[in-house]
mmCIF file of C-alpha atoms in Angstrom:
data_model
loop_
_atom_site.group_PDB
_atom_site.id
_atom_site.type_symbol
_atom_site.label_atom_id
_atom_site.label_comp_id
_atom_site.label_asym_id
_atom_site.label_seq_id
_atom_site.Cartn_x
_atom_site.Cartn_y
_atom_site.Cartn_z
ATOM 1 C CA UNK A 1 -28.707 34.628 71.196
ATOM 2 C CA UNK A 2 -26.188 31.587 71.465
ATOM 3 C CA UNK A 3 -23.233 31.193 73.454
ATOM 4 C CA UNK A 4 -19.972 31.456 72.425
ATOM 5 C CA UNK A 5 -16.336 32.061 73.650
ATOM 6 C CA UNK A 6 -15.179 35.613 72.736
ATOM 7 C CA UNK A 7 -11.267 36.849 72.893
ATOM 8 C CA UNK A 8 -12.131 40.810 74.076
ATOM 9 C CA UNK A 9 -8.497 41.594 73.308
ATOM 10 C CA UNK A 10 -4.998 39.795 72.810
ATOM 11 C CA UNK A 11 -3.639 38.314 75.933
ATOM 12 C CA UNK A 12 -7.465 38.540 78.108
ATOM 13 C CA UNK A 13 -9.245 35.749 79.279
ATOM 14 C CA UNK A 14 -11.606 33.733 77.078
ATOM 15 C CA UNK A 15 -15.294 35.138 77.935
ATOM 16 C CA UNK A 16 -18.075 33.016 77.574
ATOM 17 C CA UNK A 17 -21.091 35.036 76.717
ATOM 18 C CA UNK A 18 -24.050 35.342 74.956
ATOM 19 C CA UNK A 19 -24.288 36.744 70.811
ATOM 20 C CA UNK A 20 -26.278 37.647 68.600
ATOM 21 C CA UNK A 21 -25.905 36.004 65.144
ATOM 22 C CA UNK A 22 -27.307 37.178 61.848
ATOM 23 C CA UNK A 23 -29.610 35.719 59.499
ATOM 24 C CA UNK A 24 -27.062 34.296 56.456
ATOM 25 C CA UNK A 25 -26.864 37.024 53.793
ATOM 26 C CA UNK A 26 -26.431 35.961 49.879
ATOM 27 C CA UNK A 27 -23.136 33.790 49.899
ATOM 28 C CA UNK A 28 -23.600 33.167 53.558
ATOM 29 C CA UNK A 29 -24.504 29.599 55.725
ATOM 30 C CA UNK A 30 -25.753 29.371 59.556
ATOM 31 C CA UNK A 31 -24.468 25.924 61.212
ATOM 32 C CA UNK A 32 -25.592 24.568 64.312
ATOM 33 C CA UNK A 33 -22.231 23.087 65.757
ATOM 34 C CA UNK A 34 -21.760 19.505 66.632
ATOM 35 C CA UNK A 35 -18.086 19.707 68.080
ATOM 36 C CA UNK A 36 -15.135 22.058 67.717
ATOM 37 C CA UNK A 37 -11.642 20.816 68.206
ATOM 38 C CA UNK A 38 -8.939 22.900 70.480
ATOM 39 C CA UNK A 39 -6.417 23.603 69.003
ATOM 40 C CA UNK A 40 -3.194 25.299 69.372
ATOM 41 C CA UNK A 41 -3.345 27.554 66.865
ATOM 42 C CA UNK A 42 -6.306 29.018 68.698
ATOM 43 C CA UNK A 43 -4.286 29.738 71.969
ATOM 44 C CA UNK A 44 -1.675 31.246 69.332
ATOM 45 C CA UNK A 45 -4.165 33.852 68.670
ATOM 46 C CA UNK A 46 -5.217 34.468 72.129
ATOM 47 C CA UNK A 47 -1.477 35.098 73.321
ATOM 48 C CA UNK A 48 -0.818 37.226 70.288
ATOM 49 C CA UNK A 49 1.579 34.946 68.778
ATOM 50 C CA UNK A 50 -0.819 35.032 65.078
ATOM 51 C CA UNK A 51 -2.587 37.974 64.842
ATOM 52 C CA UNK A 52 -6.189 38.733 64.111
ATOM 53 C CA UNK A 53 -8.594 41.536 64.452
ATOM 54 C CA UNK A 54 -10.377 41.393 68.028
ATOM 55 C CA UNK A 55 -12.602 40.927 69.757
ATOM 56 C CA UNK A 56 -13.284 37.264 68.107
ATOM 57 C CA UNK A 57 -15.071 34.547 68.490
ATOM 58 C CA UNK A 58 -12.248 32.211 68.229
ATOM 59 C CA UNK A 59 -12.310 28.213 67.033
ATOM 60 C CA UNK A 60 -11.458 27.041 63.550
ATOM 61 C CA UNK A 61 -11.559 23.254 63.805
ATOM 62 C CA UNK A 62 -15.111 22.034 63.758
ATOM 63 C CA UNK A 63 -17.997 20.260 61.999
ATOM 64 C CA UNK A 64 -21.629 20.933 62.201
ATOM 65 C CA UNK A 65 -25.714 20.721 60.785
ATOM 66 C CA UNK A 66 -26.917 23.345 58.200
ATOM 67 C CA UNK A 67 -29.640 25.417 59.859
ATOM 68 C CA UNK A 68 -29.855 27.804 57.008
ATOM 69 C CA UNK A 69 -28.347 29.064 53.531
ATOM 70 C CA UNK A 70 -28.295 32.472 52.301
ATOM 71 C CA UNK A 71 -29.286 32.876 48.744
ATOM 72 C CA UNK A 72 -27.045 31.862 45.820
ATOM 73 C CA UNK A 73 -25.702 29.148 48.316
ATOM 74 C CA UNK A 74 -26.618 25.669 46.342
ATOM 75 C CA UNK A 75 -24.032 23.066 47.326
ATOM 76 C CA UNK A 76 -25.048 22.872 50.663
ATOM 77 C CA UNK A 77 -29.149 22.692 52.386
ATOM 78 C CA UNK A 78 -30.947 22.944 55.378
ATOM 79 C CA UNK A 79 -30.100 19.552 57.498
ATOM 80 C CA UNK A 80 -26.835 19.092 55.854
ATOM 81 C CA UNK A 81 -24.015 17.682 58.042
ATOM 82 C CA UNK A 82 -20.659 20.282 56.853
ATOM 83 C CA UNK A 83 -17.042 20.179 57.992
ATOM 84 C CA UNK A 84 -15.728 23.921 58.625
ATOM 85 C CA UNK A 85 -13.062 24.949 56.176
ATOM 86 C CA UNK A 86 -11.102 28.094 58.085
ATOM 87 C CA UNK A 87 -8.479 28.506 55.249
ATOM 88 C CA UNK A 88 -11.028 28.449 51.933
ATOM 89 C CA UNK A 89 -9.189 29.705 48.816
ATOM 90 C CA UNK A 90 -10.077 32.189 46.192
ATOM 91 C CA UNK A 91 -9.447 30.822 43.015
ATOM 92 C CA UNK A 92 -8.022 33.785 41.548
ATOM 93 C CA UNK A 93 -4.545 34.699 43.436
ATOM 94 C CA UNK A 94 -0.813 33.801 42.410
ATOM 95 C CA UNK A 95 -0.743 30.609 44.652
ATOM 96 C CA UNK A 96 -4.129 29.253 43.490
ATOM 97 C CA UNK A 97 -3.269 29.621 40.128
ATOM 98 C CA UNK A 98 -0.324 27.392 40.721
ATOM 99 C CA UNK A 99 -2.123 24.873 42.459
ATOM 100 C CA UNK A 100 -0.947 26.160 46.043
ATOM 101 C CA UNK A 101 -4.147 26.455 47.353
ATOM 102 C CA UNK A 102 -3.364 26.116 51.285
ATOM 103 C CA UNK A 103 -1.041 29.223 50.604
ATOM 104 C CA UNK A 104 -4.112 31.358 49.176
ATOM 105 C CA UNK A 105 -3.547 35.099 49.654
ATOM 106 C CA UNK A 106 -6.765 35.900 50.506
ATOM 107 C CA UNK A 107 -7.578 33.227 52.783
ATOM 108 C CA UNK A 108 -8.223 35.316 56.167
ATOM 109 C CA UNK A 109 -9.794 37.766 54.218
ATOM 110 C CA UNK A 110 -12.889 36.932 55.842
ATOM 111 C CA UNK A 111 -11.240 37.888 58.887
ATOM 112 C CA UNK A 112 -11.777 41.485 59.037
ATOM 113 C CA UNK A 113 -15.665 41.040 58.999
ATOM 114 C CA UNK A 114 -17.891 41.764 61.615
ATOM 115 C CA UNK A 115 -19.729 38.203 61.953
ATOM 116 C CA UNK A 116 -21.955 38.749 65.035
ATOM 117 C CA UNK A 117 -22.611 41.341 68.165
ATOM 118 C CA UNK A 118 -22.341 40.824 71.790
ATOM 119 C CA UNK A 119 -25.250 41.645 73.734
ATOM 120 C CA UNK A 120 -24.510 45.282 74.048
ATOM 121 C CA UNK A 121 -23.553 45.959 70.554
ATOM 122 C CA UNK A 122 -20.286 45.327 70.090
ATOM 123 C CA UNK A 123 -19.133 43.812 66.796
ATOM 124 C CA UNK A 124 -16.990 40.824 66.236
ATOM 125 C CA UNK A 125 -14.842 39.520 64.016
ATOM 126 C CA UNK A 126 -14.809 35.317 63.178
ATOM 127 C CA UNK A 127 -11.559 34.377 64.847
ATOM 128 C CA UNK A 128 -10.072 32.447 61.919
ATOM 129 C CA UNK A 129 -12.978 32.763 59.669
ATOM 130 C CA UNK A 130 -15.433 30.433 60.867
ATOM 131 C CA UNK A 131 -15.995 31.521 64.476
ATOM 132 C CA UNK A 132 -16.540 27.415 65.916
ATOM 133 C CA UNK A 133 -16.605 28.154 69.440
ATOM 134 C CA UNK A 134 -19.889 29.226 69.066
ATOM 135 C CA UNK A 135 -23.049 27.262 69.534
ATOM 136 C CA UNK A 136 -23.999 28.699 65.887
ATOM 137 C CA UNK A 137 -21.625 30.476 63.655
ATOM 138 C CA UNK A 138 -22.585 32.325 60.199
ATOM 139 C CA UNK A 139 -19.939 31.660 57.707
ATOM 140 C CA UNK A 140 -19.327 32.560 54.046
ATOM 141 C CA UNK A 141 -20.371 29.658 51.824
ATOM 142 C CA UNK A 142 -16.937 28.380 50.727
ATOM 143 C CA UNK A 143 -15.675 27.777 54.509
ATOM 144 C CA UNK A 144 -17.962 24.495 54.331
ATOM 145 C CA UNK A 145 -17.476 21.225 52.942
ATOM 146 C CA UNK A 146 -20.074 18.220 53.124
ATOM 147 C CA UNK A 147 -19.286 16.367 55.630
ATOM 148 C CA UNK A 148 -17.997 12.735 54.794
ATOM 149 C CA UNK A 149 -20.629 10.278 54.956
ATOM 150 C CA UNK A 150 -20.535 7.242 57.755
ATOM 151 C CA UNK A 151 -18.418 9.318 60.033
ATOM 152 C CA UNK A 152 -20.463 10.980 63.257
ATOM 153 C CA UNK A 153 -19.725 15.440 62.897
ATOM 154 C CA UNK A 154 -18.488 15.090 66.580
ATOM 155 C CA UNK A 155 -15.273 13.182 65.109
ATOM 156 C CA UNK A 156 -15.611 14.933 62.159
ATOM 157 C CA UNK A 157 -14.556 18.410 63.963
ATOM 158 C CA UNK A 158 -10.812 17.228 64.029
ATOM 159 C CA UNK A 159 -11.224 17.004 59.827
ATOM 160 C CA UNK A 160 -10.699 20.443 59.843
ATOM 161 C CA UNK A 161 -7.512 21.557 61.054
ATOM 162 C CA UNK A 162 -5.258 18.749 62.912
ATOM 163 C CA UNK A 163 -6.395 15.737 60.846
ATOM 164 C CA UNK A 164 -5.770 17.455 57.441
ATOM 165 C CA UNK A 165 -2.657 19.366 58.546
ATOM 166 C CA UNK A 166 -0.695 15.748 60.271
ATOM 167 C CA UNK A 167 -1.898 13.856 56.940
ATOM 168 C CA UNK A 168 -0.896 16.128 55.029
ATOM 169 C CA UNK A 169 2.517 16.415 56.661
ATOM 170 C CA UNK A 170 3.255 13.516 55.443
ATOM 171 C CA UNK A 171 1.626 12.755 52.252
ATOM 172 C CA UNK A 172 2.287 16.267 51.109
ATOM 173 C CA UNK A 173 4.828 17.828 52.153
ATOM 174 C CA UNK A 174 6.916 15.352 53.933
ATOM 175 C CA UNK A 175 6.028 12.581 50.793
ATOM 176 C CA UNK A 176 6.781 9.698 52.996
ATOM 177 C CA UNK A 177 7.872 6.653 51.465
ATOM 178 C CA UNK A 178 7.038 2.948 52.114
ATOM 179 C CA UNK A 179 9.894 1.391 54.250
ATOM 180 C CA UNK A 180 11.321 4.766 55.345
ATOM 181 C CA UNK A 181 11.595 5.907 59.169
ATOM 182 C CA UNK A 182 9.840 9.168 60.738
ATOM 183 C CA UNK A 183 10.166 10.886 63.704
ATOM 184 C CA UNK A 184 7.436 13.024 65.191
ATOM 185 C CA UNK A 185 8.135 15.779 67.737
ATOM 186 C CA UNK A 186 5.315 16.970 69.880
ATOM 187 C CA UNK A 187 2.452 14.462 70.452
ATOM 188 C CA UNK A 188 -0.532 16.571 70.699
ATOM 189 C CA UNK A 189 -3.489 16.444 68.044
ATOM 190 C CA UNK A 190 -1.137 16.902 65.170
ATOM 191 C CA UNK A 191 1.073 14.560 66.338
ATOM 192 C CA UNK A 192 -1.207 12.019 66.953
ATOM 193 C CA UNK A 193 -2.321 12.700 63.259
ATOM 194 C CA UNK A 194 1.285 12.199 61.812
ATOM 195 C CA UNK A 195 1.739 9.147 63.581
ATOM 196 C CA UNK A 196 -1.694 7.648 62.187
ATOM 197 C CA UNK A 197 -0.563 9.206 58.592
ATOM 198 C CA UNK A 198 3.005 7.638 58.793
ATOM 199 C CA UNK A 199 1.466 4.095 59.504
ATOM 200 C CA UNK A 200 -0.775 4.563 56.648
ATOM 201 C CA UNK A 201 2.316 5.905 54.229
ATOM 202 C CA UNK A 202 4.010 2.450 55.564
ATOM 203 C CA UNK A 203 6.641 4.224 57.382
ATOM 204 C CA UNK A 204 9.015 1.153 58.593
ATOM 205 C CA UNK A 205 10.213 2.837 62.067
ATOM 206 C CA UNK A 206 8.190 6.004 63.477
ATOM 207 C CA UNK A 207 9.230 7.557 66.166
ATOM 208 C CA UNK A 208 7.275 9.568 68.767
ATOM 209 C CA UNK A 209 9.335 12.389 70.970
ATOM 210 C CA UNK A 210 7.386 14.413 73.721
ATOM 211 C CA UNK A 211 8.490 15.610 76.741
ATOM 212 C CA UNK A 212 5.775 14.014 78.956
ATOM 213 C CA UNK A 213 6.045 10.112 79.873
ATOM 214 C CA UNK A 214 1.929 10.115 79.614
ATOM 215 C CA UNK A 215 2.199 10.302 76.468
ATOM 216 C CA UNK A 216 3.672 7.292 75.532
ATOM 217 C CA UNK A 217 0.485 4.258 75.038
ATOM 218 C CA UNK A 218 -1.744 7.224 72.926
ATOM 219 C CA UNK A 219 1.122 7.415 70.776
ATOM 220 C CA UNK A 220 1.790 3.624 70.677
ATOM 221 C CA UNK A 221 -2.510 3.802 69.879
ATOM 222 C CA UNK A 222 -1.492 5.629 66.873
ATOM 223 C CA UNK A 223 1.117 3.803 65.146
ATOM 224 C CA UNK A 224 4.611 4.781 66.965
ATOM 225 C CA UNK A 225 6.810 1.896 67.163
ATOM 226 C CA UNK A 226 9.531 4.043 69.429
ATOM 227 C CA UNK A 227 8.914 6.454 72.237
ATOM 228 C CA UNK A 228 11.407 8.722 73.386
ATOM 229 C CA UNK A 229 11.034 11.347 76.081
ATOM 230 C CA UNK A 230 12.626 14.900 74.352
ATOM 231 C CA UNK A 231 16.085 15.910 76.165
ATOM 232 C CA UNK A 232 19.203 17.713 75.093
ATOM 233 C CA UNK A 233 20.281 14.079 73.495
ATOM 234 C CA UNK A 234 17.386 13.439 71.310
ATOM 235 C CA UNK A 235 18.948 13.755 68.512
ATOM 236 C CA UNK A 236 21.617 11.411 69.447
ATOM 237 C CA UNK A 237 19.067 9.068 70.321
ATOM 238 C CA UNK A 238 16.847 9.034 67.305
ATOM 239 C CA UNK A 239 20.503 7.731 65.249
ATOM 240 C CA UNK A 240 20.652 5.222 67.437
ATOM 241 C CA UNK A 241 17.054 4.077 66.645
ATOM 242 C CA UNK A 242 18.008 4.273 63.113
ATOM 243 C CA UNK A 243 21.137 2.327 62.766
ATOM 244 C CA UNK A 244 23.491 4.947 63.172
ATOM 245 C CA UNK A 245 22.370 7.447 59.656
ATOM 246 C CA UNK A 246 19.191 9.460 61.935
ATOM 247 C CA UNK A 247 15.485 9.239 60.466
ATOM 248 C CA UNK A 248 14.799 10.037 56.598
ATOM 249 C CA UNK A 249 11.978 12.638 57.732
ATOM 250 C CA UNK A 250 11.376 14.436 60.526
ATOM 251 C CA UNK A 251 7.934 16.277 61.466
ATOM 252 C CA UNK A 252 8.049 19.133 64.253
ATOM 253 C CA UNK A 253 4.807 19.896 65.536
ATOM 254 C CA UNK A 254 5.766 22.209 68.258
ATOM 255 C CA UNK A 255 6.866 25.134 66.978
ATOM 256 C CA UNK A 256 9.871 26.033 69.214
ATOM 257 C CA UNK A 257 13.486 26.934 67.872
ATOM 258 C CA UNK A 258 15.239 24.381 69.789
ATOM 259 C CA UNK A 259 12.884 21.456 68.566
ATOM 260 C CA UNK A 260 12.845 22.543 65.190
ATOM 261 C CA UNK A 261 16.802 22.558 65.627
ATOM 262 C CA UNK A 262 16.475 19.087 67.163
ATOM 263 C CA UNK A 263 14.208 17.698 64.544
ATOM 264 C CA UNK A 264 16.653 18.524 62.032
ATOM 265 C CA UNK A 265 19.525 17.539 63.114
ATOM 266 C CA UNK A 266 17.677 13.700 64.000
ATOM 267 C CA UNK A 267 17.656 13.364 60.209
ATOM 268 C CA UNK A 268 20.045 11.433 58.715
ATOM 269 C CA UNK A 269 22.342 13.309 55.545
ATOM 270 C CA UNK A 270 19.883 14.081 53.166
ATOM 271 C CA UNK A 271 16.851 13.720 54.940
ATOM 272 C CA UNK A 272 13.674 15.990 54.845
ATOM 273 C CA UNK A 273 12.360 17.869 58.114
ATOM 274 C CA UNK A 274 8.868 19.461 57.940
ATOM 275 C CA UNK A 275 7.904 22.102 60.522
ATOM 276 C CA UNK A 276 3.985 21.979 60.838
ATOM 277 C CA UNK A 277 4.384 23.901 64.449
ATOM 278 C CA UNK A 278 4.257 28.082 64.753
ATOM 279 C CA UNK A 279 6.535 30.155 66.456
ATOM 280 C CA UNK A 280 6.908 33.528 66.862
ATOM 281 C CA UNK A 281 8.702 35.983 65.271
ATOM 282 C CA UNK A 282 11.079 36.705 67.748
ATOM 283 C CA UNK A 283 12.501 33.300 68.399
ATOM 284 C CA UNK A 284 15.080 32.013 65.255
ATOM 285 C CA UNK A 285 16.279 29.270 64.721
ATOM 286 C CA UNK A 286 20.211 28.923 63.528
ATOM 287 C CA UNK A 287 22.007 27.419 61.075
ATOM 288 C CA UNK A 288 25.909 26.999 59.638
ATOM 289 C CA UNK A 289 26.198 27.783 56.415
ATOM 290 C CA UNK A 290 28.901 24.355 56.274
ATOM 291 C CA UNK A 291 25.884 21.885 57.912
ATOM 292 C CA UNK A 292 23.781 22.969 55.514
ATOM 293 C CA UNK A 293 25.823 22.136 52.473
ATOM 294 C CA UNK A 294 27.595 19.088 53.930
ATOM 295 C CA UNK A 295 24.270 17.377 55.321
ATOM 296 C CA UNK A 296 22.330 18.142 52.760
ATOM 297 C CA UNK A 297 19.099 18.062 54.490
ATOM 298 C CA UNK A 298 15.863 19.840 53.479
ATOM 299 C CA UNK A 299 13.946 22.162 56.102
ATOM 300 C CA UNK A 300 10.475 23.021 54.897
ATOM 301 C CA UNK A 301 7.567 24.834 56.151
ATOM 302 C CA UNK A 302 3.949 23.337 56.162
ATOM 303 C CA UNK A 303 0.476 25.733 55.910
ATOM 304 C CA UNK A 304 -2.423 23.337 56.437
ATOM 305 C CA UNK A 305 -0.165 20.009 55.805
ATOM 306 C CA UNK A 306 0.255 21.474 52.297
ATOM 307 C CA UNK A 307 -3.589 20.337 51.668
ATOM 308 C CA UNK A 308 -6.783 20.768 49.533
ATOM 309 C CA UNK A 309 -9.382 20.030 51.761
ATOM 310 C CA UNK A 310 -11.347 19.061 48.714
ATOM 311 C CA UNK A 311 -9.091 16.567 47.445
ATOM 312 C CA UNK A 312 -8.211 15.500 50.713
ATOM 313 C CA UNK A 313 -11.536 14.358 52.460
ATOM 314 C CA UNK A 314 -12.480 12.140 50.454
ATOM 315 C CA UNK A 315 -9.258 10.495 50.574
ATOM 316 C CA UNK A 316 -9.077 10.515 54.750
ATOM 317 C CA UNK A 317 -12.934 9.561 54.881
ATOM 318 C CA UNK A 318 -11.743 6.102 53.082
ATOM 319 C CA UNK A 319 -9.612 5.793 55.472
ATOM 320 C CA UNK A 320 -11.476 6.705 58.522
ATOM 321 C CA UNK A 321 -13.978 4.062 57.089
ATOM 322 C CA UNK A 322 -11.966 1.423 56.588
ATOM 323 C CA UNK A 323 -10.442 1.493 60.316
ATOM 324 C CA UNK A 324 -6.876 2.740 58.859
ATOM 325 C CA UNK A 325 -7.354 5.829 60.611
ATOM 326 C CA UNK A 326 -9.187 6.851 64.314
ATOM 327 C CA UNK A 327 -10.294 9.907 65.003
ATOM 328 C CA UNK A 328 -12.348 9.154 68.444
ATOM 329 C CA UNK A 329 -8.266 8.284 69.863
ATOM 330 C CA UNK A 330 -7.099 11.345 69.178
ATOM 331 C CA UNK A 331 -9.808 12.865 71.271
ATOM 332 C CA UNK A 332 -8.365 13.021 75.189
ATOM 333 C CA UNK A 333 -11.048 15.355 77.107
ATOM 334 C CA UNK A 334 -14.324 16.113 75.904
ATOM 335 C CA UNK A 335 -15.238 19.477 77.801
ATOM 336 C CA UNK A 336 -17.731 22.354 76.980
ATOM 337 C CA UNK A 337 -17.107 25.805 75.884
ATOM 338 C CA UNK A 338 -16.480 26.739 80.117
ATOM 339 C CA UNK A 339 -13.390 24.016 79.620
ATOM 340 C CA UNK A 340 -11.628 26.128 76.999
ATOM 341 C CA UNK A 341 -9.609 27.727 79.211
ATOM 342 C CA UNK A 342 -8.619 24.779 81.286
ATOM 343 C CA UNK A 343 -7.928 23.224 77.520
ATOM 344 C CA UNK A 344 -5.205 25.850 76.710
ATOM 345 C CA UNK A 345 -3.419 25.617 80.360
ATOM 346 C CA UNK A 346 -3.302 21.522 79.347
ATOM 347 C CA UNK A 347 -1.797 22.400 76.075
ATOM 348 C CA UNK A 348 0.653 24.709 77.812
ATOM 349 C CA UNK A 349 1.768 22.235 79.844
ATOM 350 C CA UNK A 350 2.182 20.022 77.212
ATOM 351 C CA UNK A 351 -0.943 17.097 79.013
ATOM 352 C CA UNK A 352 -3.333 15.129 76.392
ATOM 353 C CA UNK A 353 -4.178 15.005 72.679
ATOM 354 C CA UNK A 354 -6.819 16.750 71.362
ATOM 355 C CA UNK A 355 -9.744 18.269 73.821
ATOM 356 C CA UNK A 356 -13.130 18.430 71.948
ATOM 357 C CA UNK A 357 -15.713 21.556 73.005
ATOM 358 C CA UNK A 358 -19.188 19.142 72.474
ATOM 359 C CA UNK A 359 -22.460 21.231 71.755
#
């Protein structure tokens, strides 16, 4: 038995209970969690906004020890620190061929497993493959990646969703360029992650929007040189900041039509705006067909911060090692797996960074 946070059905309360996990089968790894970031792309799932079969043990960000490997399972042992990986790829599909990996068709395959039982039988499925709000999880073997080296698997949690998808924002899909100025909407855990990424790209101005005024010294912490509290003038402000032209890239990490629409139009003509947030499909977001030709702007969508988590780690640990980048910052309430719930009424009203469940 361990306890865990299970989703009994879209839109119910978070239960924390206890389940019973399998042994790892062939292919399979058991982790003893260490921390597991909240993120909003687990309250997506709990409202119904992303869907996934339920009931689920929900969590996706998170890092953890090796307790035990199923057989075939060699890249990985016993007493292994691992970083979870909730979006592996196959390999084999169209996208993966290509190089596309974060856009992997069969990446929430795993999904529609039953992972573990609740006390009275009931079978569950991993929330977003990897089940981290969970003292233990059991996870296929290529949802875990050894775990940087010289960086503690409490701060290592964030590695595997908000750190990879706001670094990737910008090195990816974004490609910032030295000397060029970036505004960031929505200052949560991605946000923060952006900002930290933007510094690092040697971004010249970047530019924090958020609707709270609490917000403003963590974002300062991670590299903003600007804060501006969002209003129906943003836009207007971020030219302003920017001699007049609007920001070369934008990077909306909320999700909502109207700050997608505001993130756009604070780019200057022919600037890029990336939209890492997620909306649902019932809100749109609308466009001229005249704007779009005579700004000549590009609007792009980012799974993941466009990343191979492979590739990537590496590349953030040498950061993370070198002081360029801080994960303990991003961290703004360190709760247990009773303070979920709190943790998605902060995130609803739009209060801290990133809250970190602590095992």
């Amino acid at each position: 038995m361990v306890r865990a946070a299970v989703l009994p059905a879209v839109g119910a309360p978070l239960e924390i209970t206890d389940i019973v996990l399998p042994e790892p089968a062939p292919g399979q790894v058991r982790i003893a969690l260490a921390a597991a970031g909240v993120c909003h792309s687990d309250l997506s799932l709990s409202n119904g906004t992303m869907r996934v079969p339920v009931p689920a043990v929900l969590g996706h960000e998170g890092a953890g020890t090796v307790l035990a490997v199923g057989e075939g399972v060699t890249h990985v042992a016993p007493g292994d620190g691992v970083v979870l990986n909730w979006a592996p790829s196959c390999g084999a599909c169209f996208h993966c061929g290509i190089g596309e990996v974060w856009l992997c068709a069969d990446a929430l395959k795993g999904t529609a497993n039953l992972h573990a039982r609740t006390a009275d039988g009931t079978g569950l499925h991993p929330g977003l493959n990897v089940a981290a709000f969970a003292e233990e999880t059991v996870v296929a073997a290529n949802c875990v990646l050894p775990a940087p080296d010289g960086i503690p698997l409490t701060d290592a949690a964030l590695l595997g969703c908000a750190v990879l998808t706001g670094y990737g924002a910008i090195h990816h899909s974004a490609q910032v360029r030295q000397g060029e100025s970036v505004v960031v909407f929505g200052i949560g855990g991605v946000g923060l992650a952006v900002l930290q990424a933007a510094r690092i790209a040697g971004a010249s101005r970047i530019i924090a929007v958020d609707v709270s005024p609490a917000k403003e010294e963590l974002a300062r912490q991670a590299g903003a040189t600007d804060y501006v509290i969002a209003s129906a003038t943003t836009p207007r402000e971020i030219r302003k900041l920017t001699g007049g032209q609007g920001a070369d890239v934008a990077v909306e990490c909320v999700g909502r039509p109207a700050t997608i629409r505001a993130a756009w139009e604070s780019t200057r003509r022919g600037g890029r705006t990336t939209v890492v947030g997620i909306g649902g499909k019932d809100q749109e977001v609308t466009f001229n067909a005249l704007e779009i030709f005579h700004w000549g702007r590009s609007l792009t969508g980012c799974v993941y911060g466009n990343s191979d988590p492979a590739r990537d780690l590496p590349a953030l640990a040498d950061h993370i090692r070198a002081g360029r980048f801080d994960l303990s910052m991003m961290v703004t309430e360190r709760i247990g797996l009773d303070g979920i719930p709190a943790a998605f009424d902060n995130m609803i009203a739009g209060k801290g960074g990133r809250a970190l469940v602590v095992f």
